[in-house]
CSV table of C-alpha atoms (C1' of nucleotides) in Angstrom, one decimal:
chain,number,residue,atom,x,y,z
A,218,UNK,CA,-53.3,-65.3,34.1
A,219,UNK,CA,-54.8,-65.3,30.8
A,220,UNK,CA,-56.7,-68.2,30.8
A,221,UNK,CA,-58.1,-66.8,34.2
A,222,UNK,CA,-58.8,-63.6,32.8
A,223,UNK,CA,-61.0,-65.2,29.9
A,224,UNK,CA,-62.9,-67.2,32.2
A,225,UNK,CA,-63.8,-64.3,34.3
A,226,UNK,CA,-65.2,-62.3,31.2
A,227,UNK,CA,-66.8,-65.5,30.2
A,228,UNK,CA,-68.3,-65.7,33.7
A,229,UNK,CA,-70.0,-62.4,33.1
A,230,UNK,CA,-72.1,-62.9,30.2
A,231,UNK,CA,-75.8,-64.3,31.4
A,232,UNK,CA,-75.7,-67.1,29.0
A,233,UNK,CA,-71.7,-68.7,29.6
A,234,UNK,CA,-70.5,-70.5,32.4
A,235,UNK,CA,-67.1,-71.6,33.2
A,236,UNK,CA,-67.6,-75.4,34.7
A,237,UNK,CA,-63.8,-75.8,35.0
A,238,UNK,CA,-60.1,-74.4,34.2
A,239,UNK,CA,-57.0,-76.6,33.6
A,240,UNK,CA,-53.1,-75.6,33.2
A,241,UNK,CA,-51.6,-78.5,31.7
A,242,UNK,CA,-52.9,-80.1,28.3
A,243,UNK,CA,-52.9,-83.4,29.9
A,244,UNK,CA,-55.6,-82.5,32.7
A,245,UNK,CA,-57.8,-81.8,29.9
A,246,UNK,CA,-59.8,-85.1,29.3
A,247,UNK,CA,-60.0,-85.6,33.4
A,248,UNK,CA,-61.4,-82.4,34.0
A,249,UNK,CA,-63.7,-82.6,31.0
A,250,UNK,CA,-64.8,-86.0,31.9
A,251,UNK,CA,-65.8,-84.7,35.5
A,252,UNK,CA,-67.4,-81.3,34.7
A,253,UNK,CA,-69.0,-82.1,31.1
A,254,UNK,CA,-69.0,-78.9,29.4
A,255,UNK,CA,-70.7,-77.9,26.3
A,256,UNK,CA,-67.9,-76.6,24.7
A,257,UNK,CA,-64.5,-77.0,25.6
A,258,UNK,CA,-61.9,-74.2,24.7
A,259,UNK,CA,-58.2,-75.1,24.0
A,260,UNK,CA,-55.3,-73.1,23.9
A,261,UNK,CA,-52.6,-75.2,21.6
A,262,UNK,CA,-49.0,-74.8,23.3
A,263,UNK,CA,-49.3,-76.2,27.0
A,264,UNK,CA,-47.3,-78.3,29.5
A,265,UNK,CA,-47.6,-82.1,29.4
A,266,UNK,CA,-49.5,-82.0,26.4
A,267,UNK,CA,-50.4,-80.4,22.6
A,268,UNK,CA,-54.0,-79.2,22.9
A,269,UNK,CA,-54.2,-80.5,19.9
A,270,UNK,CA,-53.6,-84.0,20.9
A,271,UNK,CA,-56.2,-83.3,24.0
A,272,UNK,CA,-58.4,-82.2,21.2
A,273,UNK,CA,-58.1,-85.9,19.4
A,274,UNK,CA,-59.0,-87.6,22.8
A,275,UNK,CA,-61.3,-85.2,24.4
A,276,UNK,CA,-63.9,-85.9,20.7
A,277,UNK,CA,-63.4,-89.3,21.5
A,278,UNK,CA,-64.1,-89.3,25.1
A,279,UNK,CA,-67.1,-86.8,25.0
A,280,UNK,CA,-68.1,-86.8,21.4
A,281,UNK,CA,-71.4,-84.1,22.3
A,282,UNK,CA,-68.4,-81.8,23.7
A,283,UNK,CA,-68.1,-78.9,20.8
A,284,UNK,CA,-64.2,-78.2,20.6
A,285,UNK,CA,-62.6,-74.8,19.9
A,286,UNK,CA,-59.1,-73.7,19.5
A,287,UNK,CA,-58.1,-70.6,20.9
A,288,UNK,CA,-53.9,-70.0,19.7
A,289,UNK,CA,-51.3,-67.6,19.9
A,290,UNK,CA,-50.0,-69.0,16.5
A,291,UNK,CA,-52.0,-69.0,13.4
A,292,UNK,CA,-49.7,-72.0,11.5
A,293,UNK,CA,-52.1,-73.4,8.9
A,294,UNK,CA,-50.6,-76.6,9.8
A,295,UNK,CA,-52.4,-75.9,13.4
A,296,UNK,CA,-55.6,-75.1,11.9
A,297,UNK,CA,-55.8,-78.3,9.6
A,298,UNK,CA,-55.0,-81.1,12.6
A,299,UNK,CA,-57.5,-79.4,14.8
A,300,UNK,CA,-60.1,-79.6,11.9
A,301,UNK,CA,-59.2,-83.1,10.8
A,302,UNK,CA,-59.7,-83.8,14.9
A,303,UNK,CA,-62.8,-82.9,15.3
A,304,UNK,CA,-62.3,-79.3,16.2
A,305,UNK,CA,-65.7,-76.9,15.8
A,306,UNK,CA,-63.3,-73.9,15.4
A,307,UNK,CA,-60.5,-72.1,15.7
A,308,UNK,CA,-59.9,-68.6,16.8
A,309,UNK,CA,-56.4,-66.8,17.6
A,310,UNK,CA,-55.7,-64.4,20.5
A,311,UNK,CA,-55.2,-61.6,18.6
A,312,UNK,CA,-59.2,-61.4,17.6
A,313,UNK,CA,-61.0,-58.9,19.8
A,314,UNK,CA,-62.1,-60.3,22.9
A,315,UNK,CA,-65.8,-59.9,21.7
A,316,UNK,CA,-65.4,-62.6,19.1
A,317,UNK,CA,-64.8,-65.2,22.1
A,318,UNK,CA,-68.0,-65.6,23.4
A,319,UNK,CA,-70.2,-65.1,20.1
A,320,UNK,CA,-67.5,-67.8,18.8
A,321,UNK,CA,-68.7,-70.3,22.1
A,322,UNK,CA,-71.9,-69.4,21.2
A,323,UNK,CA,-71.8,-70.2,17.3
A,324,UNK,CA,-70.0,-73.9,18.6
A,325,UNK,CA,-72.9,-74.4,20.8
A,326,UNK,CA,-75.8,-73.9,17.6
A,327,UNK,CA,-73.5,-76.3,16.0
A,328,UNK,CA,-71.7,-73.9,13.1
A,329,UNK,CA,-68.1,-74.4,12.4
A,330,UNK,CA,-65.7,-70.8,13.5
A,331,UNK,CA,-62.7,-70.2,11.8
A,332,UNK,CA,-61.1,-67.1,11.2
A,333,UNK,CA,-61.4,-66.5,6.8
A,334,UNK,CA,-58.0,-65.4,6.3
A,335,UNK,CA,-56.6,-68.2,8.1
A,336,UNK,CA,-58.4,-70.6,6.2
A,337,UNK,CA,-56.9,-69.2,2.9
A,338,UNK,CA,-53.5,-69.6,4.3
A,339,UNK,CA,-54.1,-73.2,5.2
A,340,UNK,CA,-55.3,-73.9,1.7
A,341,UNK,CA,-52.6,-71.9,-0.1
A,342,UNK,CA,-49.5,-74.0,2.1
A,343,UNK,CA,-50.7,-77.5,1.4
A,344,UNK,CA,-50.1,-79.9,4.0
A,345,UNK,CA,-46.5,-81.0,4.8
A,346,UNK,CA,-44.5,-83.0,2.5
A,347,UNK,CA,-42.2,-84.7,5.0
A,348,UNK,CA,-42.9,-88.4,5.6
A,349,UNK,CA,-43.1,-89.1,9.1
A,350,UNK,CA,-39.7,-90.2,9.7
A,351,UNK,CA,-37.9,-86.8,8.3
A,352,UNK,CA,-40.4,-85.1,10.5
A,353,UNK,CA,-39.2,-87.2,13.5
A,354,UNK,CA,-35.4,-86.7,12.8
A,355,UNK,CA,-36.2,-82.8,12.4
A,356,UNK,CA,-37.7,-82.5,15.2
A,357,UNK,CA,-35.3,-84.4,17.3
A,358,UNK,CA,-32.6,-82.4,16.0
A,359,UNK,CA,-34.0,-79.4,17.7
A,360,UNK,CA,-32.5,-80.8,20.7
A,361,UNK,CA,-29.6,-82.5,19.8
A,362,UNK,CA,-26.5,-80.8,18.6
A,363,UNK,CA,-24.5,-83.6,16.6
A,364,UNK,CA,-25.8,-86.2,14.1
A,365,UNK,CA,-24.2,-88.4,15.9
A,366,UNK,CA,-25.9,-87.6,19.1
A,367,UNK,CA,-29.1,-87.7,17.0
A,368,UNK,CA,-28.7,-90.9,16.1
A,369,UNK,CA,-27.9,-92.5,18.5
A,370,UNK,CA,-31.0,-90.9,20.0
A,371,UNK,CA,-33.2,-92.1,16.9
A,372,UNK,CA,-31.3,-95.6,17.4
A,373,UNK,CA,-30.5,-95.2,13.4
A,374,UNK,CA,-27.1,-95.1,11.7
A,375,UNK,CA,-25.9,-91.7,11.4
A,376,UNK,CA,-25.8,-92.1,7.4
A,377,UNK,CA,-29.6,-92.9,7.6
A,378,UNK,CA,-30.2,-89.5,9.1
A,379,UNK,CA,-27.9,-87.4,7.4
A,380,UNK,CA,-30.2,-88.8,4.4
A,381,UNK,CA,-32.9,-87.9,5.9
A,382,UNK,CA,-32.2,-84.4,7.0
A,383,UNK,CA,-31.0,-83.9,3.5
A,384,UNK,CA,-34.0,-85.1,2.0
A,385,UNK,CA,-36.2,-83.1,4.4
A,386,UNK,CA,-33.6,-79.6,3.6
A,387,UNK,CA,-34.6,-80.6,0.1
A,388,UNK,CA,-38.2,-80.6,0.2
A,389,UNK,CA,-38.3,-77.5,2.7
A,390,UNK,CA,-35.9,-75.1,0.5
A,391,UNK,CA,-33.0,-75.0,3.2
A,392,UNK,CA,-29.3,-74.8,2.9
A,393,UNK,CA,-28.7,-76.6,6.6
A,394,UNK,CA,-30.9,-78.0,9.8
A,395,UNK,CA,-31.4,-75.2,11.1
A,396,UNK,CA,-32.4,-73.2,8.4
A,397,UNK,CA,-35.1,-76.5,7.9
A,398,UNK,CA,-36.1,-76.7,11.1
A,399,UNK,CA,-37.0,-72.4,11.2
A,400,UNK,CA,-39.3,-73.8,7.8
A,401,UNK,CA,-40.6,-76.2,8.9
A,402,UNK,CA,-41.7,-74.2,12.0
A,403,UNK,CA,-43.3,-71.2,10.6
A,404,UNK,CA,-44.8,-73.6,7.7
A,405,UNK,CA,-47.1,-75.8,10.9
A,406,UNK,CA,-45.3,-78.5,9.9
A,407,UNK,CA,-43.0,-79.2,12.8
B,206,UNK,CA,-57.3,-60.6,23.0
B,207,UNK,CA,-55.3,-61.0,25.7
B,208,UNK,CA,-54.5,-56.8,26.1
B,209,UNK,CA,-58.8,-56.5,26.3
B,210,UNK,CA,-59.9,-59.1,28.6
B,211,UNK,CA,-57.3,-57.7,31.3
B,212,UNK,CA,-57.9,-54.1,30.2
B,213,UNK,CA,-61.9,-54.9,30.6
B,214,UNK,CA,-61.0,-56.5,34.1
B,215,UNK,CA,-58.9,-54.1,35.4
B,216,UNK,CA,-61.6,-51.6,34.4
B,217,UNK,CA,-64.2,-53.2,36.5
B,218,UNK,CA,-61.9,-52.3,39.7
B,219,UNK,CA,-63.0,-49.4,41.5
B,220,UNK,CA,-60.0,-47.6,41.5
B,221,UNK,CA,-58.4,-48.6,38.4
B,222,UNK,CA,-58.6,-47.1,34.9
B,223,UNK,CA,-57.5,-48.3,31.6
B,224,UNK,CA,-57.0,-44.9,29.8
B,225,UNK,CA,-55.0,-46.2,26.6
B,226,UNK,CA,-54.2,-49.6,24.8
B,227,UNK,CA,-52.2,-49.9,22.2
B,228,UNK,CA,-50.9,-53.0,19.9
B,229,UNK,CA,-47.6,-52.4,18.8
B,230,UNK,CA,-44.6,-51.3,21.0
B,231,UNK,CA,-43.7,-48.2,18.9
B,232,UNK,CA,-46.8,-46.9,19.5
B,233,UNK,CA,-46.6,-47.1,23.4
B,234,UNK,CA,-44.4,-43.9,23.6
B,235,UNK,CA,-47.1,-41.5,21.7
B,236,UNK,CA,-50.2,-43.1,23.6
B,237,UNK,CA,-48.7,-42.8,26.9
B,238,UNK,CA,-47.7,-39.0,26.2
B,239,UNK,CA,-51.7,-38.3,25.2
B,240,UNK,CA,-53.4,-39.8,28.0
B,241,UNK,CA,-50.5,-39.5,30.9
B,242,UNK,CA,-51.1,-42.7,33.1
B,243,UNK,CA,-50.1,-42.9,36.6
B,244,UNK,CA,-48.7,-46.8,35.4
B,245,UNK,CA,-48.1,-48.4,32.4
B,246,UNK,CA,-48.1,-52.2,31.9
B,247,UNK,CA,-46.1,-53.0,28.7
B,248,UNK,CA,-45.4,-56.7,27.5
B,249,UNK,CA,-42.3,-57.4,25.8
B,250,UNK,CA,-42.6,-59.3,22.8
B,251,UNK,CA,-45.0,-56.7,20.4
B,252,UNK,CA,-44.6,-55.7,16.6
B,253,UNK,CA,-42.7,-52.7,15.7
B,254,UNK,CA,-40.9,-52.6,19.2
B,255,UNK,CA,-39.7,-54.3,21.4
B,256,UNK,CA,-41.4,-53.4,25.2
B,257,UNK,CA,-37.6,-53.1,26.8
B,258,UNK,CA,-37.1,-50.5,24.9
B,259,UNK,CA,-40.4,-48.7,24.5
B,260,UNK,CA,-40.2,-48.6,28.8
B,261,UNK,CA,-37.1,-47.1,28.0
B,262,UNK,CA,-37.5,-44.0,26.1
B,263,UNK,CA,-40.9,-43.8,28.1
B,264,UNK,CA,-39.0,-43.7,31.3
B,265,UNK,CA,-37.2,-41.2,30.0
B,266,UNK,CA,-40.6,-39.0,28.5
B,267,UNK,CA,-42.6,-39.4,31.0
B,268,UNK,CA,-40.6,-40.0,34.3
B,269,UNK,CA,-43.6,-40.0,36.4
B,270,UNK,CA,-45.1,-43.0,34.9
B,271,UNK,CA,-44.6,-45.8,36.6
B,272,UNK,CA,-43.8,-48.9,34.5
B,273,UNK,CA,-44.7,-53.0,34.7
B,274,UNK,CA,-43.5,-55.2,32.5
B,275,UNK,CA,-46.2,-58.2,32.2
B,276,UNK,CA,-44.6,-60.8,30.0
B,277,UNK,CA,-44.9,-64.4,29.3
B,278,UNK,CA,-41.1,-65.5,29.3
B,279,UNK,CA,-39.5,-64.9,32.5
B,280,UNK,CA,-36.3,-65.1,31.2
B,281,UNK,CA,-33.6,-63.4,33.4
B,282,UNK,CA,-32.2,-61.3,31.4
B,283,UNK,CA,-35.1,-59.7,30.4
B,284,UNK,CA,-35.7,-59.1,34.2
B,285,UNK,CA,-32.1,-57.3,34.4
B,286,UNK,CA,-33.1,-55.3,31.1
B,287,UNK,CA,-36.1,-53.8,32.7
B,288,UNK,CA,-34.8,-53.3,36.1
B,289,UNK,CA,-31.9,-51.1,34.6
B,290,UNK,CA,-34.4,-49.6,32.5
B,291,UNK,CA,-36.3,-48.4,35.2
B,292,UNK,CA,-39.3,-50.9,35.2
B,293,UNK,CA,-41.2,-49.8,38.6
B,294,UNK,CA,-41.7,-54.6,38.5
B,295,UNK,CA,-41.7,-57.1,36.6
B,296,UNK,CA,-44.8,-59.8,36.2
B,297,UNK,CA,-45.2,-63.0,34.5
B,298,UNK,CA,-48.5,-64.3,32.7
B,299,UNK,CA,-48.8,-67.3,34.6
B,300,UNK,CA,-49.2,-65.5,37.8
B,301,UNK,CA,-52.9,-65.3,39.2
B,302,UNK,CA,-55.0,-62.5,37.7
B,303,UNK,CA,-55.5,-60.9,40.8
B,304,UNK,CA,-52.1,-60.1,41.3
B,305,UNK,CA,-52.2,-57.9,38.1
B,306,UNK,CA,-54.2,-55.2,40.3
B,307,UNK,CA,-52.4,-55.4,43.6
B,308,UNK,CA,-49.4,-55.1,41.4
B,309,UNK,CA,-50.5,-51.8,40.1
B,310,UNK,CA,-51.2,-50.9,43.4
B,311,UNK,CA,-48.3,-51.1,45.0
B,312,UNK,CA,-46.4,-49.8,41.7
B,313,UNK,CA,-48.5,-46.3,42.4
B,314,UNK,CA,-47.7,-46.3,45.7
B,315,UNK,CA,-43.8,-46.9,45.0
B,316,UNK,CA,-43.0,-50.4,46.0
B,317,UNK,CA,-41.3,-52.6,43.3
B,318,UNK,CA,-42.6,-55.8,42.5
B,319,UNK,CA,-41.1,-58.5,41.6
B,320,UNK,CA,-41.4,-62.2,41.2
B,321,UNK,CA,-39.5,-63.4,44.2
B,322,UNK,CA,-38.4,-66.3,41.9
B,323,UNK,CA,-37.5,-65.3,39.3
B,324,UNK,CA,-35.4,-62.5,40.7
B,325,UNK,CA,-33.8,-65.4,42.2
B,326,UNK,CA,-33.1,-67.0,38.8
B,327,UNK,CA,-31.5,-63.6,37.6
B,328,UNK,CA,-29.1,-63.2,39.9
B,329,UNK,CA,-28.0,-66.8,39.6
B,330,UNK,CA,-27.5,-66.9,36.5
B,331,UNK,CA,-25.5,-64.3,36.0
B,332,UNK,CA,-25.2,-61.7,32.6
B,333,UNK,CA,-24.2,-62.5,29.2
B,334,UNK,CA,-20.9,-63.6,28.6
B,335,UNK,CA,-20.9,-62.2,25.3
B,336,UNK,CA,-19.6,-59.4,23.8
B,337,UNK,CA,-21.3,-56.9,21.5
B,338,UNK,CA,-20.1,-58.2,18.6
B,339,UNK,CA,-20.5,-61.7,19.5
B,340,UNK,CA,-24.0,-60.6,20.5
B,341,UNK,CA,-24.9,-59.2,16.9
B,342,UNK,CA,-23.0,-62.1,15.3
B,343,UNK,CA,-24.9,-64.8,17.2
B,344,UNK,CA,-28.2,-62.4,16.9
B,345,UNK,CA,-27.9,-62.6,12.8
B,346,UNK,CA,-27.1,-66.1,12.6
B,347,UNK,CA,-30.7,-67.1,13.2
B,348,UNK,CA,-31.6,-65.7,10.0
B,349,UNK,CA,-28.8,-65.9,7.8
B,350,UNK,CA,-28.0,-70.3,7.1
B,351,UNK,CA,-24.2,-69.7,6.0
B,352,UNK,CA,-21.2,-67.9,7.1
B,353,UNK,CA,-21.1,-66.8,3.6
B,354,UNK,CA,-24.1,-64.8,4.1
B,355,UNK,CA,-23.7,-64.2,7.6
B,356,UNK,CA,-20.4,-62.2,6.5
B,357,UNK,CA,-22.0,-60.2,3.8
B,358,UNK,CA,-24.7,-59.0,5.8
B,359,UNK,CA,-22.6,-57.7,8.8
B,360,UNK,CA,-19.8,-56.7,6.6
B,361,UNK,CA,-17.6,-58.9,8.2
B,362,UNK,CA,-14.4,-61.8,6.5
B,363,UNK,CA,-16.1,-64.3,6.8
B,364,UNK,CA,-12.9,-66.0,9.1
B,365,UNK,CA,-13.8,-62.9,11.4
B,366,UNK,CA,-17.7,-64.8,12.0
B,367,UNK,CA,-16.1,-67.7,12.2
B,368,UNK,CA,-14.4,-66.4,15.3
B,369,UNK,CA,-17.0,-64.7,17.0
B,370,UNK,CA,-18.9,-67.8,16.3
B,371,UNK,CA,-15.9,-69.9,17.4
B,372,UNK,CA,-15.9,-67.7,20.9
B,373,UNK,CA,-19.2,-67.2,21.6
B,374,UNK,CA,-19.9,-71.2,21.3
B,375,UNK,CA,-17.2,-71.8,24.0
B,376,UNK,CA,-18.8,-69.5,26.3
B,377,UNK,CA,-22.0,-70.8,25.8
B,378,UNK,CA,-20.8,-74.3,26.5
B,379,UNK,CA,-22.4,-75.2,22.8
B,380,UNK,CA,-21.2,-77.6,20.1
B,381,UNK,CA,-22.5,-75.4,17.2
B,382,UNK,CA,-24.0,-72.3,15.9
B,383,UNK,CA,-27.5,-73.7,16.9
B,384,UNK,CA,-26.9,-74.9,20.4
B,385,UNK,CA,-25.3,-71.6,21.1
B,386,UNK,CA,-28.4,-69.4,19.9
B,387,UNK,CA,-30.5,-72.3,21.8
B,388,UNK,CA,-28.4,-71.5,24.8
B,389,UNK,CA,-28.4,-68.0,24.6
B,390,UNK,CA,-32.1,-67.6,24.2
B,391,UNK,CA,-32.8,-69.9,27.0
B,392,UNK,CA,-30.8,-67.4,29.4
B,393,UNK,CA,-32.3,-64.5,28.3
B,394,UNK,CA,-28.9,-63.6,26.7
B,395,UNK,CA,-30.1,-63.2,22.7
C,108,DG,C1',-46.0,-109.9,-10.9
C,109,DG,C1',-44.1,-105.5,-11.3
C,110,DG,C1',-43.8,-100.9,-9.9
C,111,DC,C1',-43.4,-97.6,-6.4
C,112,DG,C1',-42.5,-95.1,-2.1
C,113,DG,C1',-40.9,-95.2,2.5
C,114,DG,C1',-37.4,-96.7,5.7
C,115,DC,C1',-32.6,-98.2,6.7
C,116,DG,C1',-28.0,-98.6,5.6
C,117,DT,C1',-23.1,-98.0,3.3
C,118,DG,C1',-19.4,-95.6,1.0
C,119,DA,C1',-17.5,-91.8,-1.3
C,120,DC,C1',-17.1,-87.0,-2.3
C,121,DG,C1',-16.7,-82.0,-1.8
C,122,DT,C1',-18.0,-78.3,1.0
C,123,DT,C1',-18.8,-76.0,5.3
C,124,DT,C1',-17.8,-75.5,10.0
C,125,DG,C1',-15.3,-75.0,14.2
C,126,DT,C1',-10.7,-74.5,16.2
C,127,DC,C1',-6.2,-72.7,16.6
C,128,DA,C1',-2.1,-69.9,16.1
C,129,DC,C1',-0.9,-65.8,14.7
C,130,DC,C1',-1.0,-61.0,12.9
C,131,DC,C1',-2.5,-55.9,13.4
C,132,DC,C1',-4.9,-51.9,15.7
C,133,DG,C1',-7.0,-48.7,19.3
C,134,DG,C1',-8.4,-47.7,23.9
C,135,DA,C1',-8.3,-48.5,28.7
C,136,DT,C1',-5.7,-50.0,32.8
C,137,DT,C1',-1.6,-50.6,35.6
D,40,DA,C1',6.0,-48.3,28.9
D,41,DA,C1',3.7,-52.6,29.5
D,42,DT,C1',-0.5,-55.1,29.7
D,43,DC,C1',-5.0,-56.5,28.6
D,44,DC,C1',-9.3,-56.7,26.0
D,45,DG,C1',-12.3,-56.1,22.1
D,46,DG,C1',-12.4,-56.0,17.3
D,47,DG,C1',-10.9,-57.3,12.6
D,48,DG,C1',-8.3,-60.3,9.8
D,49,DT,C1',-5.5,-64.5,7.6
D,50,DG,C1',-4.2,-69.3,6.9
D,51,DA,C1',-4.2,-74.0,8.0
D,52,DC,C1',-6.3,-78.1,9.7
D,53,DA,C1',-9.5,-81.8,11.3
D,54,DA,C1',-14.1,-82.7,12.0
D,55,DA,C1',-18.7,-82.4,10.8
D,56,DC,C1',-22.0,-81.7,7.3
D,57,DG,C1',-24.8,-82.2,3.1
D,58,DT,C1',-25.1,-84.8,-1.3
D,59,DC,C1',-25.2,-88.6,-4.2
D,60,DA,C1',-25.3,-93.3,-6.0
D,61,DC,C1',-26.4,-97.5,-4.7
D,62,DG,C1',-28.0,-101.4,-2.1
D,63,DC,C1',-31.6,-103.9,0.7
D,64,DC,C1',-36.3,-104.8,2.7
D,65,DC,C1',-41.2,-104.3,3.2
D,66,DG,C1',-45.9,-103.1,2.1
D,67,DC,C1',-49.1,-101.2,-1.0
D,68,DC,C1',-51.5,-100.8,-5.3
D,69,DC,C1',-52.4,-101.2,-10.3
DNA sequence: GGGCGGGCGTGACGTTTGTCACCCCGGATT
DNA sequence: AATCCGGGGTGACAAACGTCACGCCCGCCC
């Protein structure tokens, strides 16, 4: 509904025309491929895939396609993939609707849009100190109750990831998991 | 974002009206009471308030408003919430944008509306299990790491938690604290 | 070549957690 | 009067958790 709503105000300004609309992040590249837009807008949290991960492929694919983000969430950690993948902004939903289109316009003269006070926050939080494998068991253990389901998930000895959940409780100020994992998620990092 | 791009569509329908908008749920209450609106459309999850229980005490203020609950979740229990409350339907965000309209429509001229699905899903699934207390236990778990803390802030012995915890985690079919508020929230139940 | 960090693993240790049995109380049901 | 349920509490117990020290390997970098 939202998505359709945006592309119907879109639709109305003279100058912006919506060449095609996908629900799940991993129609993104198809649909792009077929259609070639000028710019392509992304929202982040989608079925099948991260928009941030269609982002990555979709610069690669169609390198002249301008990419913005267009989020619900404003996690700095958010805002610095999308930049390090190629993005040409990144706007959140609760910006007034106006900004949309003179943001799609801004992409297409070739300037880069990001909201000021987002960008400070980005700065500020640093990028995530967990090494890719205490990111991987934190994540997992969103979704698995025991460490010993978890490791046997991970294939990895249940010592190795009790070590690694307590190194990444270390490094993220938390007393248990969960309290890590609620970090870890509003820092961007999960 | 979202609230203006449906507010500017639904204002480009002949018959249709946005008189108020507002961006926080304790706000709703007051606007509504200014510009008296045949229907309101509230989401649920907004600062200040949540939109259960703003439809709530507007039900009660203005009983001739007629009430939609647009949300993104369609979590049953939230369905059950707003029926009880007196929510004229219930819509999700993924529907198709033009169903927004005929929604309010039909709302006006008494009908309730419903996603056939989901209604489906809420009567399957039955209601919370739980408790009050279990509720509120369960509810303060997610920000409080240890039962330590979890006691001192609900003025509870801490062996008292433990067994609400205890109970509530056989109910829910869970393992731990965190698969039980996973559970719960997934329901609708939290 | 040596140092360093990441990944994987083990063993031991103390703490926390989850479970259970059992206690009391008050209100509602029968 | 007896029963049940929700709430609050205690004490004990085993299991799970979090921490630490230590070992090994690999790749990178000075």
């Amino acid at each position: 509904m939202v998505r359709g709503a945006l592309a119907s105000l879109l639709n109305l300004e003279p100058d912006i025309e919506v060449v095609a609309q996908v629900s799940r992040g991993d129609e993104v590249v198809a649909a792009a491929a077929a259609a070639i837009p000028d710019v392509a807008l992304l929202d982040i949290e989608m079925p099948g895939r991260t928009g941030l991960d269609a982002a990555d492929e979709l610069a690669r694919a169609l390198p002249a396609c301008r990419i913005l983000i267009l989020t619900t969430f404003g996690r700095p950690g958010y805002l610095r993939r999308a930049m390090e993948g190629g993005a040409a902004g990144f706007l959140l939903k609760d910006a007034p609707a106006s900004e949309l289109a003179s943001a799609i316009r801004r992409a297409i003269a070739g300037e880069r849009v990001v909201d000021p006070g987002l960008a400070a926050a980005a700065l500020s939080e640093g990028e995530s100190p967990l090494t890719p494998r205490e990111h991987e068991v934190l994540l997992a253990s969103r979704e698995h109750a025991t460490v010993a389901d978890l490791a046997q998930a991970l294939f990895l000895s249940p010592g190795t990831v009790r070590n690694h959940l307590s190194s990444a409780m270390q490094k993220l100020d938390a007393r248990n998991r969960a309290e890590a994992v609620r970090v870890a998620e509003e820092k961007g990092w999960l």
